[in-house]
Short mmCIF file of C-alpha atoms in Angstrom, two decimals:
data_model
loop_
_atom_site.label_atom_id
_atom_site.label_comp_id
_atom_site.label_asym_id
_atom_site.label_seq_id
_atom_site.Cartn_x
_atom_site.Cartn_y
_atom_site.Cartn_z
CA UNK A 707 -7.37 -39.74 -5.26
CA UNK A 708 -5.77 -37.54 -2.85
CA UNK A 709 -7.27 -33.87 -1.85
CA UNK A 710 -3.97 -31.70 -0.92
CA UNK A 711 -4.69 -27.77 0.41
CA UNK A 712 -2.13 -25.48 -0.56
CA UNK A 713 -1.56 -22.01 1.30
CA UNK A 714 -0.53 -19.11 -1.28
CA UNK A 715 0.45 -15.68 -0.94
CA UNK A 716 0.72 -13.44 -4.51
CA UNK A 717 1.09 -10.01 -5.48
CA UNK A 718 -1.96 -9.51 -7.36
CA UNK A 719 -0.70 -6.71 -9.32
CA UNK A 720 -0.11 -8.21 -12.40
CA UNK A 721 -2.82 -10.70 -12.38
CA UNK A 722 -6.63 -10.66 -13.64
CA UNK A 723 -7.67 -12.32 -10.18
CA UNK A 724 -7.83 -15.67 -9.15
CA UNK A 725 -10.29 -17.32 -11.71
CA UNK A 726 -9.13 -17.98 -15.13
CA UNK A 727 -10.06 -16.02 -17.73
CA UNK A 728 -9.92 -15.36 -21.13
CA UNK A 729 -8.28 -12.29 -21.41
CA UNK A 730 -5.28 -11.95 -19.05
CA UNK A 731 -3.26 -14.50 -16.75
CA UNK A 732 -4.44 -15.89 -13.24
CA UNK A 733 -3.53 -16.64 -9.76
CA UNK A 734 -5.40 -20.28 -10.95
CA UNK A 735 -4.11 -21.12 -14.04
CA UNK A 736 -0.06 -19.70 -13.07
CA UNK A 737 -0.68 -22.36 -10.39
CA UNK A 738 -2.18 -25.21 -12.76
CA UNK A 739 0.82 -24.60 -14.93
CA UNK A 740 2.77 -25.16 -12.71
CA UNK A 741 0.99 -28.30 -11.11
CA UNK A 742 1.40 -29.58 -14.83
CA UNK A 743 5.36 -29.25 -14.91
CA UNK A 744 5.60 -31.05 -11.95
CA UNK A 745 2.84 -33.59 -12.13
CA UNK A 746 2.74 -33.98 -15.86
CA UNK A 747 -1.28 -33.44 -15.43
CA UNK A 748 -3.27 -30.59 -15.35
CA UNK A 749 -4.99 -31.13 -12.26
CA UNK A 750 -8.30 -29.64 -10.71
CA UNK A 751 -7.43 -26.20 -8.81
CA UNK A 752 -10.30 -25.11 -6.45
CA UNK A 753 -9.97 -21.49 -4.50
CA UNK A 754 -11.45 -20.18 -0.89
CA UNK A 755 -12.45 -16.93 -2.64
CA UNK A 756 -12.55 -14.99 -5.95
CA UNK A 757 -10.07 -12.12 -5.27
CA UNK A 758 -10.42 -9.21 -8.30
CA UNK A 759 -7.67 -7.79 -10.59
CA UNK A 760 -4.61 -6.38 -8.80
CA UNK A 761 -5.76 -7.76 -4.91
CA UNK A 762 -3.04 -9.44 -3.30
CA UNK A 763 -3.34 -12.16 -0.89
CA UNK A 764 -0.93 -12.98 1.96
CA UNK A 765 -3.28 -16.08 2.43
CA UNK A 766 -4.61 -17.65 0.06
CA UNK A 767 -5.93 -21.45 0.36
CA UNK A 768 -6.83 -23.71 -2.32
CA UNK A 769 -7.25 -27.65 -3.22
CA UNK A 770 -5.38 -29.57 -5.52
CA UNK A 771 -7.29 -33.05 -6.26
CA UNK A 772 -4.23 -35.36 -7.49
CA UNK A 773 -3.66 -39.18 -7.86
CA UNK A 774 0.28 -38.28 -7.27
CA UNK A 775 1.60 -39.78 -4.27
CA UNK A 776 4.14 -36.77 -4.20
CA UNK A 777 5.18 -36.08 -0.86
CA UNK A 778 3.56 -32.39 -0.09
CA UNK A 779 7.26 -30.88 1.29
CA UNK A 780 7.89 -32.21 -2.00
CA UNK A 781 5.31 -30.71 -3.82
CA UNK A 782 5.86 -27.13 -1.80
CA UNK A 783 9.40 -27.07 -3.12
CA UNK A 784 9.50 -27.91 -6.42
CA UNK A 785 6.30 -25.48 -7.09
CA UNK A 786 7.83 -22.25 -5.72
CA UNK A 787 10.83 -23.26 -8.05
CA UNK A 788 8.82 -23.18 -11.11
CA UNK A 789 6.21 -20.35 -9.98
CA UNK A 790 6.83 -17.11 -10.95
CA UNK A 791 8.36 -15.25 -8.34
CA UNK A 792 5.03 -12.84 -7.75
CA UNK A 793 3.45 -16.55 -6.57
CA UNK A 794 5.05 -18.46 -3.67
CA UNK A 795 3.33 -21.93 -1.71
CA UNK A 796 3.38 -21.35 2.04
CA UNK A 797 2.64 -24.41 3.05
CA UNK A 798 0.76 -28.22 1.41
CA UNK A 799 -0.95 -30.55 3.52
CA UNK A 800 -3.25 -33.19 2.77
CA UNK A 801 -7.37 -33.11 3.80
CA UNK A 802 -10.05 -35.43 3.51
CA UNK A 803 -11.77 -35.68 -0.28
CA UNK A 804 -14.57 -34.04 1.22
CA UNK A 805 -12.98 -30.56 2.41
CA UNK A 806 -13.80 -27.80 0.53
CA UNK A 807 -11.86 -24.30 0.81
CA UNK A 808 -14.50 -22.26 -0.11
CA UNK A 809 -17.65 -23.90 2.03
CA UNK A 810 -15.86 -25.50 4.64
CA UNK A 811 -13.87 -21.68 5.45
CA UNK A 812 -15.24 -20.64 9.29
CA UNK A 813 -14.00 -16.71 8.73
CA UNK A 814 -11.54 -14.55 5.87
CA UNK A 815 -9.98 -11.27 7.58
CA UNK A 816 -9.12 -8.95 4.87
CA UNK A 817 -6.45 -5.92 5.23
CA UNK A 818 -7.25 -3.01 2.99
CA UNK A 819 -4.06 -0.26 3.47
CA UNK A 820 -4.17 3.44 2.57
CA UNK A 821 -0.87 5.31 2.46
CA UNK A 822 -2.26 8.56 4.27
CA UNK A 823 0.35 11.47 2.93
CA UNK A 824 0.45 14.42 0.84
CA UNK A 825 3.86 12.75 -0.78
CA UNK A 826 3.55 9.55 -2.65
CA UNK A 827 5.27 6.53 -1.48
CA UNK A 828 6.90 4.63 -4.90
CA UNK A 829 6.85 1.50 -2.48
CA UNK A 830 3.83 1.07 -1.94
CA UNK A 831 2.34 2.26 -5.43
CA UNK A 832 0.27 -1.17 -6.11
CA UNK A 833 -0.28 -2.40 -2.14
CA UNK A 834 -2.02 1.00 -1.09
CA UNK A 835 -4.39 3.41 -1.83
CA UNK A 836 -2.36 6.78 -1.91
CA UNK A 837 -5.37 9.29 0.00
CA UNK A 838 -3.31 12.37 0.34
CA UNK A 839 -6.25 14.36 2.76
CA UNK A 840 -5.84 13.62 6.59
CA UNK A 841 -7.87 11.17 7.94
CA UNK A 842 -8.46 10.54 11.41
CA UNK A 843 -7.94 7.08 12.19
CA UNK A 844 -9.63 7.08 15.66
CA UNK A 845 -13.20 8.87 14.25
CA UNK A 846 -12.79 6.05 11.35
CA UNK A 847 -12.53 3.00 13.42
CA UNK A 848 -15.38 4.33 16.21
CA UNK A 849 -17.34 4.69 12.82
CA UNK A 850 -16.48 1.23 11.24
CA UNK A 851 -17.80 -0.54 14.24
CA UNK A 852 -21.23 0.27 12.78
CA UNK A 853 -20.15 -3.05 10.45
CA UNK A 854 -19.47 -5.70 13.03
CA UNK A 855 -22.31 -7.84 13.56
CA UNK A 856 -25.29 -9.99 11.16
CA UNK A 857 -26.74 -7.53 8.15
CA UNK A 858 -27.88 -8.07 5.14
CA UNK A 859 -25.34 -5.91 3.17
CA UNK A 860 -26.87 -6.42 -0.43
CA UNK A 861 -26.02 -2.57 -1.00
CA UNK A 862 -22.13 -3.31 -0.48
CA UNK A 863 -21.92 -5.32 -3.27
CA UNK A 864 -21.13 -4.08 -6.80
CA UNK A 865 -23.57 -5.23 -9.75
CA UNK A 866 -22.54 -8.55 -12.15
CA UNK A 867 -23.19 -10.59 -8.54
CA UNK A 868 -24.97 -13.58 -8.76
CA UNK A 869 -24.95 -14.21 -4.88
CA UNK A 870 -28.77 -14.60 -3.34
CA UNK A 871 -27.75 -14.42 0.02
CA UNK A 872 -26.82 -11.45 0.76
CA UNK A 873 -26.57 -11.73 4.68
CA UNK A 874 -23.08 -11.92 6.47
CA UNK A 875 -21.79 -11.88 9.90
CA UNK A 876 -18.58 -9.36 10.61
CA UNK A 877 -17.03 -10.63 13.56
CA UNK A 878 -14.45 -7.92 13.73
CA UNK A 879 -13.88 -4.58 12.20
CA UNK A 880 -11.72 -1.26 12.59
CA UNK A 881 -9.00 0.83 11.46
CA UNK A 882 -5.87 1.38 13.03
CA UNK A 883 -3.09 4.21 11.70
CA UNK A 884 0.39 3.54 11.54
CA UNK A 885 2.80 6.41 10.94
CA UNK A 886 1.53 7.90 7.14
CA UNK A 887 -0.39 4.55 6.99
CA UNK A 888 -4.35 3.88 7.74
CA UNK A 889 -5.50 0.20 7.69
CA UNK A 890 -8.74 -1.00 7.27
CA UNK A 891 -9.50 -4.53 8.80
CA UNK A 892 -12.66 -7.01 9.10
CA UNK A 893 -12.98 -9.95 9.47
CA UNK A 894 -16.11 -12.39 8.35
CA UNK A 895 -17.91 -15.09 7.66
CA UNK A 896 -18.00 -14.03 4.00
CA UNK A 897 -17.72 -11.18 1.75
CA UNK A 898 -20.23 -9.85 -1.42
CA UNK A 899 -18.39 -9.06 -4.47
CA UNK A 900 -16.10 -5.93 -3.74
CA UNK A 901 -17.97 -5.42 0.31
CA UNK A 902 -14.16 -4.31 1.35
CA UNK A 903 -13.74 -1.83 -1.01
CA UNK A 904 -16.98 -0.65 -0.88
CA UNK A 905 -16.82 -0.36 2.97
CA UNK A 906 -13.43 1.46 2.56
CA UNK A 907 -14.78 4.01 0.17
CA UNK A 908 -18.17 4.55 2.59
CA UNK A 909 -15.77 5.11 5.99
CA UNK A 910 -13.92 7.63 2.93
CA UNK A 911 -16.79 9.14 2.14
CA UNK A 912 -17.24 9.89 5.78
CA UNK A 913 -14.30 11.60 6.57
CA UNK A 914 -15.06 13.57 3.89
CA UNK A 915 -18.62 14.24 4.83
CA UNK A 916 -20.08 13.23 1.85
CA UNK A 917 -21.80 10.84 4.18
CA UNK A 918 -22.92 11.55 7.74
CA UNK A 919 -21.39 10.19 10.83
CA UNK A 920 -23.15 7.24 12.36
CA UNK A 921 -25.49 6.38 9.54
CA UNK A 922 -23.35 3.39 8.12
CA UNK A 923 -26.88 1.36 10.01
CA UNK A 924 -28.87 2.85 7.89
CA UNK A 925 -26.90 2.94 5.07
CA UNK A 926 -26.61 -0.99 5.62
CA UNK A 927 -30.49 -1.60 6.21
CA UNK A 928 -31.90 0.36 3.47
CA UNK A 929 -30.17 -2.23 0.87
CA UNK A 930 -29.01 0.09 -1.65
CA UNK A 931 -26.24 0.45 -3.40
CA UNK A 932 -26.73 4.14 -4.08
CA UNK A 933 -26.42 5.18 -0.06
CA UNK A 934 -23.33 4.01 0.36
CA UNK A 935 -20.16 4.99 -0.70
CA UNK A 936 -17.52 4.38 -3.57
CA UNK A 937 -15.16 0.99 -4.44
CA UNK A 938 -11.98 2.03 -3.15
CA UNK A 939 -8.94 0.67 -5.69
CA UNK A 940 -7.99 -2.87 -5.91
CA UNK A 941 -4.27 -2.39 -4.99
CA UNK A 942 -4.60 -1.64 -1.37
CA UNK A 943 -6.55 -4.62 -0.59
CA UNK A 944 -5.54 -7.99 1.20
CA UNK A 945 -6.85 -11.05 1.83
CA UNK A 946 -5.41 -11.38 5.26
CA UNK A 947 -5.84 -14.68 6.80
CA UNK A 948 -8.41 -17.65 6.09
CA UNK A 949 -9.63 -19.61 8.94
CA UNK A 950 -10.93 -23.21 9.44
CA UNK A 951 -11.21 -23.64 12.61
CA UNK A 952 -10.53 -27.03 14.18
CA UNK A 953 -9.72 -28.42 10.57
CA UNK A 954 -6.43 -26.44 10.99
CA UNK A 955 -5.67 -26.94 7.12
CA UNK B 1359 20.30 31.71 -10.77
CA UNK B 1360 19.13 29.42 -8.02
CA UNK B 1361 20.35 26.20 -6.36
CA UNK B 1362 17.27 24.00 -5.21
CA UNK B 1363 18.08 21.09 -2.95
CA UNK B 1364 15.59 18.16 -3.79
CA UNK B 1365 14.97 14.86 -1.62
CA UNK B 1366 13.91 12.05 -3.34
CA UNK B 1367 12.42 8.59 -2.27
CA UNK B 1368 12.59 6.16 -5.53
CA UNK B 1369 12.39 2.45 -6.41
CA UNK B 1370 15.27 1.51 -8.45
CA UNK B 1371 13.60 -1.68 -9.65
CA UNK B 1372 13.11 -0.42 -13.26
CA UNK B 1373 15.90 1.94 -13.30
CA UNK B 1374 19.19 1.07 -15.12
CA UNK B 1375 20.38 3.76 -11.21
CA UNK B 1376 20.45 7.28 -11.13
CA UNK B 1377 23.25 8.63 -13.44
CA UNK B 1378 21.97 9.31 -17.25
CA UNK B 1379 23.39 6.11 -19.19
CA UNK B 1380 23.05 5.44 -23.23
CA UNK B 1381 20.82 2.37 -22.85
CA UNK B 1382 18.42 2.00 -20.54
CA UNK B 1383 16.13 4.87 -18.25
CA UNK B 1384 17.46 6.47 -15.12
CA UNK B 1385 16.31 8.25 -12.10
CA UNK B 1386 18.66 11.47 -13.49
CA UNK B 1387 17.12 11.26 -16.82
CA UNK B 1388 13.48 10.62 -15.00
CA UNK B 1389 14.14 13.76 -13.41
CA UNK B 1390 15.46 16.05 -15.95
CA UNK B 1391 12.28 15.50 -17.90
CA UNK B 1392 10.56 16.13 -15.26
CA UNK B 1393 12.02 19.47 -14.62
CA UNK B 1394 11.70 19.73 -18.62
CA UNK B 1395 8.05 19.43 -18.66
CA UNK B 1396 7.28 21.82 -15.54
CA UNK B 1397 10.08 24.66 -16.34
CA UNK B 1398 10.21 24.29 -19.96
CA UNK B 1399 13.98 24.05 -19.69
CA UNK B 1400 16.58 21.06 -19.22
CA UNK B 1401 18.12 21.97 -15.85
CA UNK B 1402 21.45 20.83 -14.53
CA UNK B 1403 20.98 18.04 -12.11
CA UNK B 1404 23.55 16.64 -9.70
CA UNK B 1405 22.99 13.91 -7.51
CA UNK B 1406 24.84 13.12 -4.21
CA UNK B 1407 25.56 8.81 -5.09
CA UNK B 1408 25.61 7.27 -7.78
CA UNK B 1409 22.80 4.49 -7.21
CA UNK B 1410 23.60 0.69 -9.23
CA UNK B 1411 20.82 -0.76 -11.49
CA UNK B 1412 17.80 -2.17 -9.06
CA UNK B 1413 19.26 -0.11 -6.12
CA UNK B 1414 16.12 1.71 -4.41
CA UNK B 1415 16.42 5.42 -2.25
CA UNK B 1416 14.88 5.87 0.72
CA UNK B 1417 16.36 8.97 0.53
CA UNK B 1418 18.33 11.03 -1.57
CA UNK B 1419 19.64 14.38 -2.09
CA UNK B 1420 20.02 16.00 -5.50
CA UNK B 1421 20.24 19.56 -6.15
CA UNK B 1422 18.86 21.80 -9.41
CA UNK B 1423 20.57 25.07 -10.92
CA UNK B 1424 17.73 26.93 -12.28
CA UNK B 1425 17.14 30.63 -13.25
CA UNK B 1426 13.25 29.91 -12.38
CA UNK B 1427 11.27 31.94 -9.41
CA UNK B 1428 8.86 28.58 -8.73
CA UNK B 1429 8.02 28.64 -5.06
CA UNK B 1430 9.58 24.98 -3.98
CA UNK B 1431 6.29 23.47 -2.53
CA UNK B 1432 4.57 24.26 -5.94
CA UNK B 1433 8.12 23.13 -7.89
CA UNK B 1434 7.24 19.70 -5.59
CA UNK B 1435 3.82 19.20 -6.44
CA UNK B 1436 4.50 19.91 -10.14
CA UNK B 1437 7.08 17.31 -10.01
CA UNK B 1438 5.54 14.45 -8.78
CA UNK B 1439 2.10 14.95 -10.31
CA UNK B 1440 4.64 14.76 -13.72
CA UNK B 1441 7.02 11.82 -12.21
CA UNK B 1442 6.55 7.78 -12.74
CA UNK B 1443 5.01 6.69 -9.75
CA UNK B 1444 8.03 5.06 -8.97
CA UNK B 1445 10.00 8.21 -7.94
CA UNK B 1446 8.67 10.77 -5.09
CA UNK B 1447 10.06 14.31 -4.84
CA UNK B 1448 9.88 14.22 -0.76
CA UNK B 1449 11.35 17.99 -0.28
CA UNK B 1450 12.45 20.95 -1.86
CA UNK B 1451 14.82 23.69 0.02
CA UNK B 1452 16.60 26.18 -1.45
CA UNK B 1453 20.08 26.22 -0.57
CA UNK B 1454 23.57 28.57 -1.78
CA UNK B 1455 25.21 28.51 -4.49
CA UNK B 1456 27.96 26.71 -3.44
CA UNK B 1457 26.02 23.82 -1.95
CA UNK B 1458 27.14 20.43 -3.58
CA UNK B 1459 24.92 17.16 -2.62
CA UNK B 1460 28.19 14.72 -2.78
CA UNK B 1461 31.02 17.06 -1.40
CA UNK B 1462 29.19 18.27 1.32
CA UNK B 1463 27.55 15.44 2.38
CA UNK B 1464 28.66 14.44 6.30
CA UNK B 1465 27.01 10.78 6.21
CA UNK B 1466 25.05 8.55 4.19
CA UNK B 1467 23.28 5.49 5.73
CA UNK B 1468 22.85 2.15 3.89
CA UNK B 1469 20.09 -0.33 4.68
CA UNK B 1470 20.21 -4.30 3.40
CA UNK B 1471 17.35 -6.08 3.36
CA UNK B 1472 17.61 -10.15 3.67
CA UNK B 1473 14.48 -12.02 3.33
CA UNK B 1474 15.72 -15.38 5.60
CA UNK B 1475 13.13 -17.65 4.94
CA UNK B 1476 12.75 -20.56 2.81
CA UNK B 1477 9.73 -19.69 1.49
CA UNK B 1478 9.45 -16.73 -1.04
CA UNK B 1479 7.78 -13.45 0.09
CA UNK B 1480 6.27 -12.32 -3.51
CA UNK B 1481 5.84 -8.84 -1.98
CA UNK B 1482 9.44 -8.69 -1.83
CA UNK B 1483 10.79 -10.22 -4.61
CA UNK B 1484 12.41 -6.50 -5.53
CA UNK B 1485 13.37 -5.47 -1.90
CA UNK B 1486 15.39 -8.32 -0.50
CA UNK B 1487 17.97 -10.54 -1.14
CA UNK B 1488 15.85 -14.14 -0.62
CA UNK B 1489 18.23 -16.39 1.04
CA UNK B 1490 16.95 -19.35 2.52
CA UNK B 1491 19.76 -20.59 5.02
CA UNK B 1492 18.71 -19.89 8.41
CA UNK B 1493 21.08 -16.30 9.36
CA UNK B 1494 22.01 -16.01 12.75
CA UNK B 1495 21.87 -12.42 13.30
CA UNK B 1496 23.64 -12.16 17.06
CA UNK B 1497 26.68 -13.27 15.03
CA UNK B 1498 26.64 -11.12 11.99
CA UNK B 1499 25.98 -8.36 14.60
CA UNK B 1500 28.82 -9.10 16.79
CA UNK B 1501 31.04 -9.72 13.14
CA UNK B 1502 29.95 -6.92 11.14
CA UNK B 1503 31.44 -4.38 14.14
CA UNK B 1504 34.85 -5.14 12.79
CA UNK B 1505 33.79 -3.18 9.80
CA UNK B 1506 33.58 0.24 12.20
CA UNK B 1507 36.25 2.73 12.05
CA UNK B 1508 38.93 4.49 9.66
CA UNK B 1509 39.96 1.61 7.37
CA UNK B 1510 41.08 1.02 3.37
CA UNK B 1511 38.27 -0.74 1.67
CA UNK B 1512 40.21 -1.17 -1.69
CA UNK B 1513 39.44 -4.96 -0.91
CA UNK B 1514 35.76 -4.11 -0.52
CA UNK B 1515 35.27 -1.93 -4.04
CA UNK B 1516 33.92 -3.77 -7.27
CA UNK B 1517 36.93 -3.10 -10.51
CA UNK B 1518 35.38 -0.52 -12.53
CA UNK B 1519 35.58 2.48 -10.33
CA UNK B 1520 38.46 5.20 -10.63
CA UNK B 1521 38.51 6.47 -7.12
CA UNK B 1522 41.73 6.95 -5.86
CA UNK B 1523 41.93 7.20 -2.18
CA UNK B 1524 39.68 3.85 -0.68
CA UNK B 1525 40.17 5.18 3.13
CA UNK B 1526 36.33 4.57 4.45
CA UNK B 1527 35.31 6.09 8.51
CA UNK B 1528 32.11 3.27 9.07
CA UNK B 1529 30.83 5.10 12.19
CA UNK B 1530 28.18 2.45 12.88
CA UNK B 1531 26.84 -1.08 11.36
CA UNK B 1532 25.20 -3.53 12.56
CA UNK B 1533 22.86 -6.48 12.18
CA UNK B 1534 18.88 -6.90 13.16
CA UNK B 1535 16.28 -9.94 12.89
CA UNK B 1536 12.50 -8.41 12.49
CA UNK B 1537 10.70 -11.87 11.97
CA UNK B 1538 12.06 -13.50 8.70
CA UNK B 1539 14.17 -10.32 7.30
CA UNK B 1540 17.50 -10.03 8.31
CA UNK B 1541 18.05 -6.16 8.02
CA UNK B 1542 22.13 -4.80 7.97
CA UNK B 1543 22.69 -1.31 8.17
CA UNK B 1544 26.15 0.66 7.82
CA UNK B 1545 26.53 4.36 7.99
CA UNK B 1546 29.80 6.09 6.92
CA UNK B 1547 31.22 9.38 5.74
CA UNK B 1548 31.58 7.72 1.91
CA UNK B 1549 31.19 4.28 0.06
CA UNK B 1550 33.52 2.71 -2.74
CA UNK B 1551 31.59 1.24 -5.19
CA UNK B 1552 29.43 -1.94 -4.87
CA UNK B 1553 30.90 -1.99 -0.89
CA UNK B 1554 27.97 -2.15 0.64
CA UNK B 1555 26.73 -5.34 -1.39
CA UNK B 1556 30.35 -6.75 -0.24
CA UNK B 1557 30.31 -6.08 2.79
CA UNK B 1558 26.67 -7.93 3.06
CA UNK B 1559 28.58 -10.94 0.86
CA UNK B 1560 31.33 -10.95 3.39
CA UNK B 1561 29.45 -11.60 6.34
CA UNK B 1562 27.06 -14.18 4.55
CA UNK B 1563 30.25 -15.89 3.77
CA UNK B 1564 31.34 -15.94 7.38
CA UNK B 1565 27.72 -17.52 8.12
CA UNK B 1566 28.82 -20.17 5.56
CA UNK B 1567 31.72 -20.58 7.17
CA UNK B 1568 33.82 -19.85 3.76
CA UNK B 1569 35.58 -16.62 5.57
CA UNK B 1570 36.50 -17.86 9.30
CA UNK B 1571 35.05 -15.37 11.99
CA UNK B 1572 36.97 -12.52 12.93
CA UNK B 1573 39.06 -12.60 10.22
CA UNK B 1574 37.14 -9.40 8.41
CA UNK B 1575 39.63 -6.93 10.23
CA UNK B 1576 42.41 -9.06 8.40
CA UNK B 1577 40.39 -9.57 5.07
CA UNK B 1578 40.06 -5.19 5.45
CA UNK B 1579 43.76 -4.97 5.84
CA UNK B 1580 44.92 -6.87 3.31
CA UNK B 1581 43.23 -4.82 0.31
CA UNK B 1582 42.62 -7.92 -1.99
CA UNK B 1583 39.31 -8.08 -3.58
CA UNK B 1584 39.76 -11.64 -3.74
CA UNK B 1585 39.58 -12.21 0.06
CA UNK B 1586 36.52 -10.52 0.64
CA UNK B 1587 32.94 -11.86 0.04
CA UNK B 1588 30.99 -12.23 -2.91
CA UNK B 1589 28.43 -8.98 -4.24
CA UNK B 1590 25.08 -9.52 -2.73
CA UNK B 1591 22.14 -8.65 -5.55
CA UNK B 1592 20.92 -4.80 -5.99
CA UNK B 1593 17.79 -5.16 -5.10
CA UNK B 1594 17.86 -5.59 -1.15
CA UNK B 1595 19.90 -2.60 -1.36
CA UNK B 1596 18.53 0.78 0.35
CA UNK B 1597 19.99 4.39 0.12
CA UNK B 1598 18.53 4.93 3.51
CA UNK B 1599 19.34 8.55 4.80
CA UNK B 1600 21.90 11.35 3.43
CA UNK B 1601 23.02 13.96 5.77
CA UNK B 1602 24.47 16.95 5.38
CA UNK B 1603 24.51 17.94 9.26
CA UNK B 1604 23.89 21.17 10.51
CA UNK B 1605 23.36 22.48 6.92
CA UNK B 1606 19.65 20.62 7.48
CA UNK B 1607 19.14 20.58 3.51
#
């Protein structure tokens, strides 16, 4: 048996999310079809992360358990030609039996982009969140520092969670404008269900004043869902980059 | 009566281009209802190009005879809260009577987008040509200049089109590398059609060594389709600015 990570990157838009489903095609199961053309077995697929409906990931990394001795350039090649093209494999490389993409990740940095203008932008309708009010990126990223650092964010995470632990270390955080765009980035040991989008719609919800400046540490302590602020749209978010350290997968 | 200069931004991806056609939806058509559902009436409609199937707009210039009093910022909003989300009304100016978006346009600016990579970049599976040969963009730069000045591009103009006089002024065009995309750019006072796309074909063919270097000014001269370089696809193709010089429409 041979444990072989592959590095993705997909437009999410047209996808239910990673993990099969019933109802509507996956990042997963596009991917074990095509590990099944080529392999001629439908192989087990495991994933780093969960991402939702319509997220897009320009780093993805997953294992594929095989007894193939297919050579991964191999491998790389001949599933980008049978992938749709919303689907590409960055990169294969094989990993001890025992690595795991999901427990053995160190930190995820996500990328959540808002296309800042009055006039819509028809390229960027499913990778941004189209916030036509001005925001002021500097007042945003002083704000989302109030993230970086160990919390127990149980009230950024939407309901239908089965997660106990709700504590997580941000190592980095903050938002950064370019031109008519505003990105949101942080970067983690782990993420709740839908923590980026919820933090996006809180640092919203500050610019607009439904919630007041510097209170995100509140917000954060007193656990509840209710204090903070809405789950901003699926389309502008990405997972970024996924980190193992040393392991260098 | 009224004559109200619009600027559009739209992606041609799902757009059989911009002039009304039996089968299949265009950006004119798009438009017209548009202007249907907000005025009540259908409203002439002339564009300045006349974009291929898959071809995107970074800009474009259209005007709109109407009897209507609409202030244009309201005429804007209307628009694009009606419009797919894949066409943005950028502007609206009113200009004279007598102002025509193709006659009276001074330059129009191209951009070409080459994704150079051997991997696929899902997010831009619409955008780019994906072309997996490494491109070295010093030389296309350096060959492409041939293509400034007054010149006959009969040899670089797809059958099909019913222009008469093929004399072309390319004022600049060049080649760039940002990272893995290859971006070419050409502005001129007028294009025949599908020129752009062989122009981009031409100089790929010179990278594959199937048209010897510095042979373009010959290939130009010679007026024989045949000669030149293949059509590169639609969709890396970008209307990329329209100006109509001191008339600031």
């Amino acid at each position: 048996m041979r444990n072989l990570a592959l590095r993705l990157m997909y437009d999410g838009t047209d996808f239910h999310g990673w993990q099969v489903q019933p109802n509507g095609i996956t990042v997963q199961e596009c991917l074990q079809d095509a590990v099944e053309k080529i392999l001629g077995v439908r192989e087990s697929i495991t994933g780093c992360s969960r991402t939702d409906a319509g997220v897009h990931a320009n780093d993805f990394c997953c294992t594929l358990r095989t007894e193939s001795s297919i050579e991964c350039c191999r491998l790389t090649g001949a599933l980008n030609a049978v992938l749709p093209d919303c689907v590409a494999v960055k990169s294969c490389k094989e990993v001890p039996l025992d690595f795991h993409p999901r427990y053995d990740c160190k930190s995820k940095r996500y990328l959540y982009r808002i296309w800042n203008s009055q006039a819509k932008n028809p390229f960027l309708k499913n990778y941004a969140w189209h916030y036509k009010s001005k925001l002021d990126a500097d007042i945003l990223n002083e704000q989302a520092k109030q993230f970086i650092g160990t919390h127990d964010f149980a009230g950024f995470c939407s309901s239908g969670s089965s997660v106990e632990d709700t504590v997580r270390t941000i190592y980095d955080c903050g938002v950064v404008r370019n031109g008519d765009e505003v990105d949101f980035y942080v970067e983690g040991n782990g993420f709740l269900y839908n923590m980026v989008r919820i933090m996006v719609g809180s640092l919203i919800e500050i610019s607009e004043k439904r919630i007041e400046k510097d209170t995100l540490t509140a917000i954060i302590e007193s656990r509840d869902r209710e204090k903070a602020g809405r789950t901003a749209p699926a389309c502008g978010l990405f997972l970024d980059y996924v980190s193992y350290g040393e392991a260098e997968v």
